[in-house]
Every structure is written in structure tokens, then in C-alpha cells.
Amino acid sequence: HVRLEYDPLFRKHGVDLVISGHQHNYQRATVQNNDGNAITYAIVGGAGGTLDLMQVEDWKMYNSTYLGHHFVSLTVDDSKLEWSAYNASGSVIDEFRIER
């Protein structure tokens, strides 16, 4: 739903990162635009509670999926964002960087 209805708006306004929750797992996709820019979509919903052991709709676009409890740390400065996702034991399950 978000991708179909909001993706054109995100592209129009140069959005680099979309973070959502609701689904109780971790999924991240970086989707290239035709102009060479990319939008990264992240679902971060496994910090506690009952996990959803199934993906939302499988768009065949996810770079990373994790079905356990997790948390994310972001480091942001003037020109870059560094993202690290960790499992409950503190091991890295995913990481990426966005630079401008």
C-alpha cells in the first residue's frame, strides 16, 4: 500500500529513507529510481511483543529480512546517515549508509 500510493510522492520530493512499523519483524529494501537515485524502505517492528513470522506482501525487493527481536541505531551528520540493525544479542543483522 505505502509503496504503491506514496512512492511517487517520495520520488517527487527526493525522500531517501522511509521508516515504518506495524509489522512485527525487520525488512529493508533499497529501490533504485530511473534517475539513479534510491529510496530505502525499512520496517522496524521487532523491539518487543509477539513477532510476525511472515513478511508483509513479498514485493521481491527486500535486501534484508529478519524475523526475530531487534533494534536499530542511527548516526546522522551533515552529509550522511549510518544505519545499523541489531538482534536481541547485539549482533549486527543489517547495515547501510546514505550519503548526500
XYZ file of C-alpha atoms in Angstrom:
100
model
C 0.000 0.000 0.000
C 2.658 2.533 1.034
C 4.865 1.736 -1.917
C 2.076 1.944 -4.483
C 0.392 5.086 -3.206
C 3.229 7.093 -1.680
C 6.261 6.110 -3.750
C 5.532 8.702 -6.491
C 5.270 11.411 -3.810
C 8.517 10.282 -2.151
C 10.305 10.347 -5.516
C 8.925 13.782 -6.403
C 10.272 15.287 -3.162
C 13.632 13.469 -3.018
C 12.938 11.259 0.000
C 15.887 8.946 0.776
C 14.516 6.869 3.660
C 11.037 5.694 4.717
C 10.802 4.083 8.178
C 7.641 2.326 9.270
C 6.497 -0.126 11.895
C 3.299 -2.085 12.443
C 4.630 -5.373 11.044
C 6.496 -7.096 13.903
C 9.687 -8.022 12.065
C 12.543 -6.312 10.201
C 12.593 -5.715 6.473
C 14.713 -3.338 4.424
C 14.717 -2.619 0.700
C 16.641 -0.097 -1.349
C 14.813 0.620 -4.587
C 16.629 2.421 -7.406
C 14.770 5.138 -9.283
C 15.044 5.538 -13.039
C 17.079 8.707 -12.430
C 19.734 6.797 -10.455
C 18.559 7.932 -7.024
C 17.277 5.427 -4.483
C 14.688 5.209 -1.729
C 15.329 2.883 1.203
C 12.226 1.421 2.872
C 12.608 -0.062 6.361
C 10.072 -1.836 8.542
C 11.307 -1.864 12.136
C 8.836 -3.572 14.423
C 10.583 -6.224 16.484
C 11.625 -4.438 19.660
C 9.200 -6.440 21.804
C 5.905 -8.211 21.784
C 4.809 -11.099 19.614
C 6.689 -11.383 16.318
C 5.080 -11.656 12.892
C 6.850 -14.590 11.320
C 5.618 -13.771 7.836
C 6.529 -10.828 5.608
C 4.014 -8.239 4.569
C 3.444 -8.741 0.852
C 6.617 -10.137 -0.755
C 7.494 -7.496 -3.332
C 10.717 -9.398 -4.207
C 12.544 -6.225 -3.244
C 13.896 -6.819 0.257
C 17.665 -6.652 0.736
C 17.338 -7.848 4.311
C 14.655 -9.626 6.344
C 14.928 -10.679 9.989
C 12.127 -12.415 11.881
C 13.483 -12.004 15.419
C 13.522 -9.251 18.048
C 15.761 -6.368 17.042
C 16.576 -2.679 17.367
C 18.141 -0.016 15.150
C 20.755 2.652 15.786
C 21.133 5.705 13.524
C 24.070 8.080 13.295
C 23.373 11.273 11.347
C 25.657 14.137 10.453
C 25.602 16.883 7.820
C 26.058 14.635 4.807
C 25.384 11.027 5.798
C 23.150 8.669 7.712
C 24.559 5.381 9.037
C 22.042 2.673 9.941
C 22.813 -0.431 11.956
C 20.212 -3.044 12.914
C 20.975 -5.489 15.721
C 19.374 -8.672 17.013
C 18.488 -9.025 20.697
C 22.002 -10.361 21.411
C 23.596 -7.238 19.948
C 24.913 -8.797 16.721
C 24.578 -6.777 13.521
C 21.829 -8.106 11.238
C 21.896 -5.295 8.678
C 23.632 -2.013 7.997
C 23.767 0.617 5.282
C 24.736 4.234 4.651
C 23.023 7.057 2.800
C 25.230 9.941 1.689
C 24.263 13.269 0.120
